[in-house]
PDB file of C-alpha atoms in Angstrom:
ATOM      1  CA  MET H   1     -12.421   4.884  16.206  1.00  0.00           C
ATOM      2  CA  ALA H   2     -13.232   5.094  12.447  1.00  0.00           C
ATOM      3  CA  GLN H   3     -15.459   3.335  10.012  1.00  0.00           C
ATOM      4  CA  LEU H   4     -14.462   2.183   6.613  1.00  0.00           C
ATOM      5  CA  THR H   5     -16.222   0.306   3.534  1.00  0.00           C
ATOM      6  CA  LEU H   6     -14.299  -2.834   2.140  1.00  0.00           C
ATOM      7  CA  ARG H   7     -15.650  -4.429  -1.336  1.00  0.00           C
ATOM      8  CA  VAL H   8     -14.396  -8.061  -2.318  1.00  0.00           C
ATOM      9  CA  LEU H   9     -13.672  -7.731  -5.677  1.00  0.00           C
ATOM     10  CA  HIS H  10     -12.184 -11.302  -6.508  1.00  0.00           C
ATOM     11  CA  GLY H  11     -11.893 -14.676  -4.748  1.00  0.00           C
ATOM     12  CA  ALA H  12     -14.694 -16.806  -3.116  1.00  0.00           C
ATOM     13  CA  ASP H  13     -16.274 -13.958  -1.418  1.00  0.00           C
ATOM     14  CA  ARG H  14     -16.338 -12.057  -4.536  1.00  0.00           C
ATOM     15  CA  GLY H  15     -19.554  -9.346  -4.255  1.00  0.00           C
ATOM     16  CA  LYS H  16     -19.382  -9.239  -0.327  1.00  0.00           C
ATOM     17  CA  ILE H  17     -19.529  -5.564   0.768  1.00  0.00           C
ATOM     18  CA  TYR H  18     -18.449  -4.566   4.341  1.00  0.00           C
ATOM     19  CA  ASP H  19     -20.180  -1.236   4.958  1.00  0.00           C
ATOM     20  CA  GLY H  20     -19.388   1.070   7.458  1.00  0.00           C
ATOM     21  CA  ILE H  21     -17.390  -1.340   9.753  1.00  0.00           C
ATOM     22  CA  ALA H  22     -15.932   0.106  12.909  1.00  0.00           C
ATOM     23  CA  THR H  23     -11.910   0.023  13.486  1.00  0.00           C
ATOM     24  CA  PRO H  24     -10.017  -2.093  14.452  1.00  0.00           C
ATOM     25  CA  VAL H  25     -10.668  -4.507  11.906  1.00  0.00           C
ATOM     26  CA  THR H  26      -8.935  -7.931  11.599  1.00  0.00           C
ATOM     27  CA  ILE H  27      -9.129  -9.992   8.228  1.00  0.00           C
ATOM     28  CA  GLY H  28      -8.277 -13.691   8.088  1.00  0.00           C
ATOM     29  CA  ARG H  29      -9.798 -17.185   7.693  1.00  0.00           C
ATOM     30  CA  GLU H  30     -10.769 -17.663  11.392  1.00  0.00           C
ATOM     31  CA  GLU H  31     -14.033 -16.910  13.011  1.00  0.00           C
ATOM     32  CA  GLY H  32     -12.674 -14.526  15.559  1.00  0.00           C
ATOM     33  CA  ASN H  33     -12.010 -12.072  12.658  1.00  0.00           C
ATOM     34  CA  THR H  34     -13.995  -9.044  11.817  1.00  0.00           C
ATOM     35  CA  ILE H  35     -14.093 -10.018   8.402  1.00  0.00           C
ATOM     36  CA  GLN H  36     -13.637 -13.738   7.885  1.00  0.00           C
ATOM     37  CA  LEU H  37     -12.866 -14.802   4.064  1.00  0.00           C
ATOM     38  CA  ASN H  38     -13.080 -18.004   2.770  1.00  0.00           C
ATOM     39  CA  ASP H  39      -9.451 -18.384   1.265  1.00  0.00           C
ATOM     40  CA  GLU H  40      -7.161 -21.213   2.241  1.00  0.00           C
ATOM     41  CA  ARG H  41      -4.306 -18.898   1.214  1.00  0.00           C
ATOM     42  CA  ILE H  42      -5.167 -16.384   3.747  1.00  0.00           C
ATOM     43  CA  SER H  43      -3.400 -16.812   7.361  1.00  0.00           C
ATOM     44  CA  ARG H  44      -5.776 -17.434  10.379  1.00  0.00           C
ATOM     45  CA  TYR H  45      -5.239 -13.728  11.438  1.00  0.00           C
ATOM     46  CA  HIS H  46      -3.638 -12.150   8.298  1.00  0.00           C
ATOM     47  CA  LEU H  47      -4.124  -8.379   8.856  1.00  0.00           C
ATOM     48  CA  LYS H  48      -5.139  -5.586  10.908  1.00  0.00           C
ATOM     49  CA  LEU H  49      -6.777  -2.207   9.973  1.00  0.00           C
ATOM     50  CA  GLN H  50      -6.703   0.211  12.803  1.00  0.00           C
ATOM     51  CA  HIS H  51      -7.285   4.232  13.166  1.00  0.00           C
ATOM     52  CA  ASP H  52      -4.227   6.307  14.174  1.00  0.00           C
ATOM     53  CA  ASN H  53      -3.755   9.904  13.968  1.00  0.00           C
ATOM     54  CA  ASP H  54      -6.756  10.227  11.565  1.00  0.00           C
ATOM     55  CA  LYS H  55      -5.484   7.615   9.049  1.00  0.00           C
ATOM     56  CA  ILE H  56      -6.240   4.172   8.482  1.00  0.00           C
ATOM     57  CA  VAL H  57      -3.127   2.062   9.093  1.00  0.00           C
ATOM     58  CA  LEU H  58      -2.772  -1.654   7.620  1.00  0.00           C
ATOM     59  CA  THR H  59      -0.459  -4.086   9.428  1.00  0.00           C
ATOM     60  CA  ASP H  60       0.256  -7.526   8.031  1.00  0.00           C
ATOM     61  CA  LEU H  61       0.209  -9.835  11.094  1.00  0.00           C
ATOM     62  CA  GLU H  62       3.269 -11.920   9.972  1.00  0.00           C
ATOM     63  CA  SER H  63       0.992 -13.623   7.256  1.00  0.00           C
ATOM     64  CA  THR H  64       2.247 -16.764   5.664  1.00  0.00           C
ATOM     65  CA  ASN H  65       1.575 -15.302   1.858  1.00  0.00           C
ATOM     66  CA  GLY H  66       1.813 -11.766   2.663  1.00  0.00           C
ATOM     67  CA  THR H  67      -0.143  -8.652   1.767  1.00  0.00           C
ATOM     68  CA  LYS H  68      -0.275  -6.285  -0.986  1.00  0.00           C
ATOM     69  CA  VAL H  69      -1.531  -2.792  -1.638  1.00  0.00           C
ATOM     70  CA  ASN H  70      -1.828  -1.471  -5.044  1.00  0.00           C
ATOM     71  CA  GLY H  71       0.542  -4.216  -6.180  1.00  0.00           C
ATOM     72  CA  GLU H  72       3.233  -3.661  -3.926  1.00  0.00           C
ATOM     73  CA  GLU H  73       4.091  -6.393  -1.266  1.00  0.00           C
ATOM     74  CA  ILE H  74       3.821  -4.383   2.435  1.00  0.00           C
ATOM     75  CA  GLN H  75       4.230  -4.825   6.170  1.00  0.00           C
ATOM     76  CA  VAL H  76       2.611  -1.733   7.167  1.00  0.00           C
ATOM     77  CA  ARG H  77       0.856   0.973   5.368  1.00  0.00           C
ATOM     78  CA  ILE H  78      -1.690   3.791   5.297  1.00  0.00           C
ATOM     79  CA  VAL H  79      -4.652   3.077   3.106  1.00  0.00           C
ATOM     80  CA  ARG H  80      -6.916   5.379   1.624  1.00  0.00           C
ATOM     81  CA  ASP H  81      -9.978   5.201  -0.438  1.00  0.00           C
ATOM     82  CA  GLY H  82      -9.649   3.818  -3.832  1.00  0.00           C
ATOM     83  CA  ASP H  83      -6.676   1.464  -2.621  1.00  0.00           C
ATOM     84  CA  ILE H  84      -6.603  -2.043  -3.467  1.00  0.00           C
ATOM     85  CA  ILE H  85      -5.557  -4.722  -0.680  1.00  0.00           C
ATOM     86  CA  ALA H  86      -4.601  -8.300  -2.039  1.00  0.00           C
ATOM     87  CA  VAL H  87      -4.705 -11.375   0.298  1.00  0.00           C
ATOM     88  CA  GLY H  88      -4.267 -14.840  -1.029  1.00  0.00           C
ATOM     89  CA  ARG H  89      -6.620 -15.286  -3.847  1.00  0.00           C
ATOM     90  CA  SER H  90      -8.613 -12.559  -2.635  1.00  0.00           C
ATOM     91  CA  VAL H  91      -8.573  -8.804  -3.832  1.00  0.00           C
ATOM     92  CA  LEU H  92     -10.471  -6.172  -1.900  1.00  0.00           C
ATOM     93  CA  LEU H  93     -11.500  -2.262  -2.658  1.00  0.00           C
ATOM     94  CA  VAL H  94     -11.322   0.414   0.236  1.00  0.00           C
ATOM     95  CA  GLY H  95     -14.149   2.877   0.047  1.00  0.00           C
ATOM     96  CA  SER H  96     -17.428   3.171  -1.054  1.00  0.00           C
ATOM     97  CA  HIS H  97     -18.570   4.455  -4.445  1.00  0.00           C
ATOM     98  CA  SER H  98     -19.055   7.849  -2.553  1.00  0.00           C
ATOM     99  CA  ASP H  99     -15.839   7.716  -0.740  1.00  0.00           C
ATOM    100  CA  ILE H 100     -14.013   7.120  -3.839  1.00  0.00           C
ATOM    101  CA  GLU H 101     -15.735   9.736  -5.723  1.00  0.00           C
ATOM    102  CA  ARG H 102     -14.869  12.159  -3.078  1.00  0.00           C
ATOM    103  CA  ARG H 103     -11.348  11.256  -3.011  1.00  0.00           C
ATOM    104  CA  ILE H 104     -10.956  11.727  -6.753  1.00  0.00           C
ATOM    105  CA  ALA H 105     -12.446  15.112  -6.536  1.00  0.00           C
ATOM    106  CA  ASP H 106      -9.819  16.357  -3.850  1.00  0.00           C
ATOM    107  CA  ILE H 107      -7.072  14.755  -5.794  1.00  0.00           C
ATOM    108  CA  ALA H 108      -8.282  16.407  -9.125  1.00  0.00           C
ATOM    109  CA  SER H 109      -8.895  19.798  -7.676  1.00  0.00           C
ATOM    110  CA  ARG H 110      -5.050  19.721  -6.717  1.00  0.00           C
ATOM    111  CA  LEU H 111      -3.457  18.302  -9.791  1.00  0.00           C
ATOM    112  CA  PRO H 112      -2.917  19.457 -13.217  1.00  0.00           C
ATOM    113  CA  ALA H 113      -5.328  18.603 -15.690  1.00  0.00           C
ATOM    114  CA  ALA H 114      -3.474  15.712 -17.377  1.00  0.00           C
ATOM    115  CA  ASP H 115      -2.958  14.184 -13.817  1.00  0.00           C
ATOM    116  CA  ALA H 116      -6.462  14.816 -12.858  1.00  0.00           C
ATOM    117  CA  ALA H 117      -7.792  13.192 -15.829  1.00  0.00           C
ATOM    118  CA  ARG H 118      -5.664   9.989 -15.043  1.00  0.00           C
ATOM    119  CA  ALA H 119      -7.289  10.139 -11.491  1.00  0.00           C
ATOM    120  CA  ARG H 120     -10.321  10.184 -13.009  1.00  0.00           C
ATOM    121  CA  ALA H 121      -9.806   7.424 -15.374  1.00  0.00           C
ATOM    122  CA  MET H 122      -8.270   5.140 -12.505  1.00  0.00           C
ATOM    123  CA  ARG H 123     -11.596   5.947 -10.728  1.00  0.00           C
ATOM    124  CA  ASP H 124     -13.489   4.783 -13.661  1.00  0.00           C
ATOM    125  CA  ARG H 125     -11.597   1.360 -13.866  1.00  0.00           C
ATOM    126  CA  LEU H 126     -12.062   0.938 -10.217  1.00  0.00           C
ATOM    127  CA  GLU H 127     -15.802   1.264 -10.226  1.00  0.00           C
ATOM    128  CA  ARG H 128     -15.975  -0.899 -13.131  1.00  0.00           C
ATOM    129  CA  ILE H 129     -14.158  -3.555 -11.760  1.00  0.00           C
ATOM    130  CA  SER H 130     -16.490  -3.454  -8.606  1.00  0.00           C
ATOM    131  CA  SER H 131     -19.621  -2.854 -10.422  1.00  0.00           C
ATOM    132  CA  GLY H 132     -19.308  -6.683 -11.303  1.00  0.00           C
ATOM    133  CA  ASP H 133     -19.740  -6.133 -15.271  1.00  0.00           C
ATOM    134  CA  ARG H 134     -16.807  -8.325 -16.012  1.00  0.00           C
ATOM    135  CA  ASP H 135     -17.790 -12.040 -17.329  1.00  0.00           C
ATOM    136  CA  HIS H 136     -14.631 -13.814 -16.245  1.00  0.00           C
ATOM    137  CA  ASP H 137     -12.076 -13.577 -13.411  1.00  0.00           C
ATOM    138  CA  SER H 138      -9.090 -13.480 -15.966  1.00  0.00           C
ATOM    139  CA  ALA H 139     -10.530 -10.152 -17.174  1.00  0.00           C
ATOM    140  CA  VAL H 140     -11.228  -8.904 -13.538  1.00  0.00           C
ATOM    141  CA  ILE H 141      -7.460  -9.626 -12.590  1.00  0.00           C
ATOM    142  CA  GLU H 142      -6.175  -8.136 -16.050  1.00  0.00           C
ATOM    143  CA  GLU H 143      -8.113  -4.943 -14.850  1.00  0.00           C
ATOM    144  CA  LEU H 144      -6.669  -4.924 -11.409  1.00  0.00           C
ATOM    145  CA  GLY H 145      -3.211  -5.117 -13.230  1.00  0.00           C
ATOM    146  CA  GLU H 146      -4.163  -1.680 -14.671  1.00  0.00           C
ATOM    147  CA  ALA H 147      -4.940  -0.277 -10.891  1.00  0.00           C
ATOM    148  CA  ARG H 148      -1.375  -0.915  -9.523  1.00  0.00           C
ATOM    149  CA  MET H 149      -1.012   2.825  -8.881  1.00  0.00           C
ATOM    150  CA  PRO H 150      -2.642   4.269  -5.845  1.00  0.00           C
ATOM    151  CA  LEU H 151      -4.758   7.248  -5.909  1.00  0.00           C
ATOM    152  CA  LEU H 152      -2.119   9.506  -4.890  1.00  0.00           C
ATOM    153  CA  PRO H 153      -0.850  13.166  -5.898  1.00  0.00           C
ATOM    154  CA  PRO H 154       2.783  12.872  -7.317  1.00  0.00           C
ATOM    155  CA  GLY H 155       5.613  13.358  -5.091  1.00  0.00           C
ATOM    156  CA  PRO H 156       6.806  11.646  -1.784  1.00  0.00           C
ATOM    157  CA  PRO H 157       4.238  11.152   0.957  1.00  0.00           C
ATOM    158  CA  PRO H 158       3.701  13.560   3.621  1.00  0.00           C
ATOM    159  CA  LEU H 159       5.763  13.381   6.741  1.00  0.00           C
ATOM    160  CA  PRO H 160       4.050  11.857  10.045  1.00  0.00           C
ATOM    161  CA  THR H 161       2.636  15.041  12.391  1.00  0.00           C
ATOM    162  CA  PRO H 162       2.782  15.664  14.840  1.00  0.00           C
ATOM    163  CA  LEU H 163       6.195  14.821  15.741  1.00  0.00           C
ATOM    164  CA  GLY H 164       7.876  15.179  19.260  1.00  0.00           C
ATOM    165  CA  PRO H 165      11.366  16.917  19.424  1.00  0.00           C
ATOM    166  CA  SER H 166      13.295  13.635  19.688  1.00  0.00           C
ATOM    167  CA  GLN H 167      11.204  11.977  17.252  1.00  0.00           C
ATOM    168  CA  ALA H 168      11.968  14.558  14.651  1.00  0.00           C
ATOM    169  CA  ALA H 169      15.638  14.417  15.678  1.00  0.00           C
ATOM    170  CA  GLU H 170      15.519  10.591  14.863  1.00  0.00           C
ATOM    171  CA  LEU H 171      13.814  10.972  11.624  1.00  0.00           C
ATOM    172  CA  ALA H 172      16.175  13.697  10.399  1.00  0.00           C
ATOM    173  CA  GLU H 173      19.091  11.516  11.341  1.00  0.00           C
ATOM    174  CA  LEU H 174      17.690   8.781   9.291  1.00  0.00           C
ATOM    175  CA  LEU H 175      16.992  10.800   6.251  1.00  0.00           C
ATOM    176  CA  ASP H 176      20.364  12.200   6.537  1.00  0.00           C
ATOM    177  CA  TYR H 177      21.937   8.939   6.375  1.00  0.00           C
ATOM    178  CA  VAL H 178      19.881   8.182   3.450  1.00  0.00           C
ATOM    179  CA  GLN H 179      20.591  11.356   1.481  1.00  0.00           C
ATOM    180  CA  GLY H 180      24.426  10.985   2.544  1.00  0.00           C
ATOM    181  CA  VAL H 181      24.755   7.379   0.932  1.00  0.00           C
ATOM    182  CA  LEU H 182      22.636   8.759  -2.330  1.00  0.00           C
ATOM    183  CA  ARG H 183      24.821  11.958  -2.544  1.00  0.00           C
ATOM    184  CA  ASP H 184      28.299  10.026  -2.303  1.00  0.00           C
ATOM    185  CA  ALA H 185      26.809   7.516  -4.936  1.00  0.00           C
ATOM    186  CA  THR H 186      25.864  10.320  -7.467  1.00  0.00           C
ATOM    187  CA  GLU H 187      28.844  12.418  -6.901  1.00  0.00           C
ATOM    188  CA  SER H 188      31.034   9.352  -7.996  1.00  0.00           C
ATOM    189  CA  ALA H 189      28.903   8.868 -11.011  1.00  0.00           C
ATOM    190  CA  VAL H 190      30.471   9.469 -14.597  1.00  0.00           C
ATOM    191  CA  LYS H 191      28.258  10.448 -17.448  1.00  0.00           C
ATOM    192  CA  ARG H 192      29.395   8.693 -20.798  1.00  0.00           C
ATOM    193  CA  PRO H 193      29.656  10.618 -24.033  1.00  0.00           C
ATOM    194  CA  GLY H 194      26.090  11.135 -25.471  1.00  0.00           C
ATOM    195  CA  GLY H 195      24.547  11.172 -22.120  1.00  0.00           C
ATOM    196  CA  GLU H 196      22.660   7.810 -22.435  1.00  0.00           C
ATOM    197  CA  SER H 197      24.271   6.146 -19.466  1.00  0.00           C
ATOM    198  CA  VAL H 198      25.508   6.695 -16.108  1.00  0.00           C
ATOM    199  CA  GLU H 199      28.452   4.716 -14.595  1.00  0.00           C
ATOM    200  CA  ILE H 200      29.383   4.364 -10.782  1.00  0.00           C
ATOM    201  CA  ASP H 201      32.156   2.705  -9.207  1.00  0.00           C
ATOM    202  CA  PHE H 202      31.961  -0.530  -7.196  1.00  0.00           C
ATOM    203  CA  ALA H 203      31.937   0.960  -3.833  1.00  0.00           C
ATOM    204  CA  PRO H 204      29.080   3.305  -3.885  1.00  0.00           C
ATOM    205  CA  TRP H 205      27.026   0.854  -5.801  1.00  0.00           C
ATOM    206  CA  GLN H 206      27.633  -1.600  -2.984  1.00  0.00           C
ATOM    207  CA  ALA H 207      26.797   1.105  -0.552  1.00  0.00           C
ATOM    208  CA  ILE H 208      23.677   1.767  -2.213  1.00  0.00           C
ATOM    209  CA  LEU H 209      22.487  -2.084  -1.962  1.00  0.00           C
ATOM    210  CA  ASP H 210      23.596  -2.045   1.753  1.00  0.00           C
ATOM    211  CA  LEU H 211      21.143   0.880   2.172  1.00  0.00           C
ATOM    212  CA  GLN H 212      18.409  -1.134   0.561  1.00  0.00           C
ATOM    213  CA  ALA H 213      19.069  -4.192   2.795  1.00  0.00           C
ATOM    214  CA  THR H 214      19.109  -1.580   5.572  1.00  0.00           C
ATOM    215  CA  LEU H 215      15.787   0.274   4.771  1.00  0.00           C
ATOM    216  CA  ALA H 216      14.096  -3.440   4.290  1.00  0.00           C
ATOM    217  CA  GLU H 217      15.181  -4.252   7.837  1.00  0.00           C
ATOM    218  CA  LEU H 218      13.956  -1.072   9.120  1.00  0.00           C
ATOM    219  CA  LEU H 219      10.764  -1.663   7.638  1.00  0.00           C
ATOM    220  CA  ARG H 220      10.149  -5.249   9.062  1.00  0.00           C
ATOM    221  CA  LYS H 221      10.905  -3.513  12.584  1.00  0.00           C
ATOM    222  CA  VAL H 222       8.599  -0.586  12.531  1.00  0.00           C
ATOM    223  CA  SER H 223       5.772  -3.093  11.120  1.00  0.00           C
ATOM    224  CA  GLU H 224       5.985  -5.781  13.314  1.00  0.00           C
ATOM    225  CA  PRO H 225       2.638  -6.544  15.119  1.00  0.00           C
ATOM    226  CA  ARG H 226       2.810  -5.176  18.698  1.00  0.00           C
ATOM    227  CA  ASP H 227      -0.412  -6.714  20.065  1.00  0.00           C
ATOM    228  CA  GLY H 228       0.768 -10.339  19.829  1.00  0.00           C
ATOM    229  CA  MET H 229      -2.493 -11.136  17.341  1.00  0.00           C
ATOM    230  CA  ARG H 230      -1.259 -14.261  14.908  1.00  0.00           C
TER     231      ARG H 230
END
């Protein structure tokens, strides 16, 4: 069990703070949810936040209008302090002021000066939005558009740990498959004079599109709710 803070930045419940709530947490428009939001575009049981392996995992419970984290449509995602969750017409910020401060300090200590400055600027925007010093909703949404980038160091996300031998082998097979499709496509690419454009044949291009579709299917499979809650 973990505790987290959620602050409503936009929507009918704007300004509400859910501080130190224990996981698991469900959000929706029904009374049975941990957090009930007054938003007709939110499903009865819209999403779930749960603690697993020292992380907070957000799962969309097959909602009608979907869930976005940091501007991206998701089905399952690890969320961290400073992340923005959008459901229906409502927008929530993960973490208290001090939670976000700690995360910014941790990121800044491990980044080059330029990236650390960008992380601090992001923190300032998030805190300005959440402080409620905006007069109009349109201004709030404009600011939220600037906050699409999550507060993460550059590079790919870390591999899940711990992994058992069979899980590690299965993950390696999946990554080998993805890497193979991309390798074949890049090997067939032709760089045109001047280096301003690159062309690939139709077959490898179709393979990339097929890979994208396959990954989308896999993402849906791994994110399907397992507790039967809708």
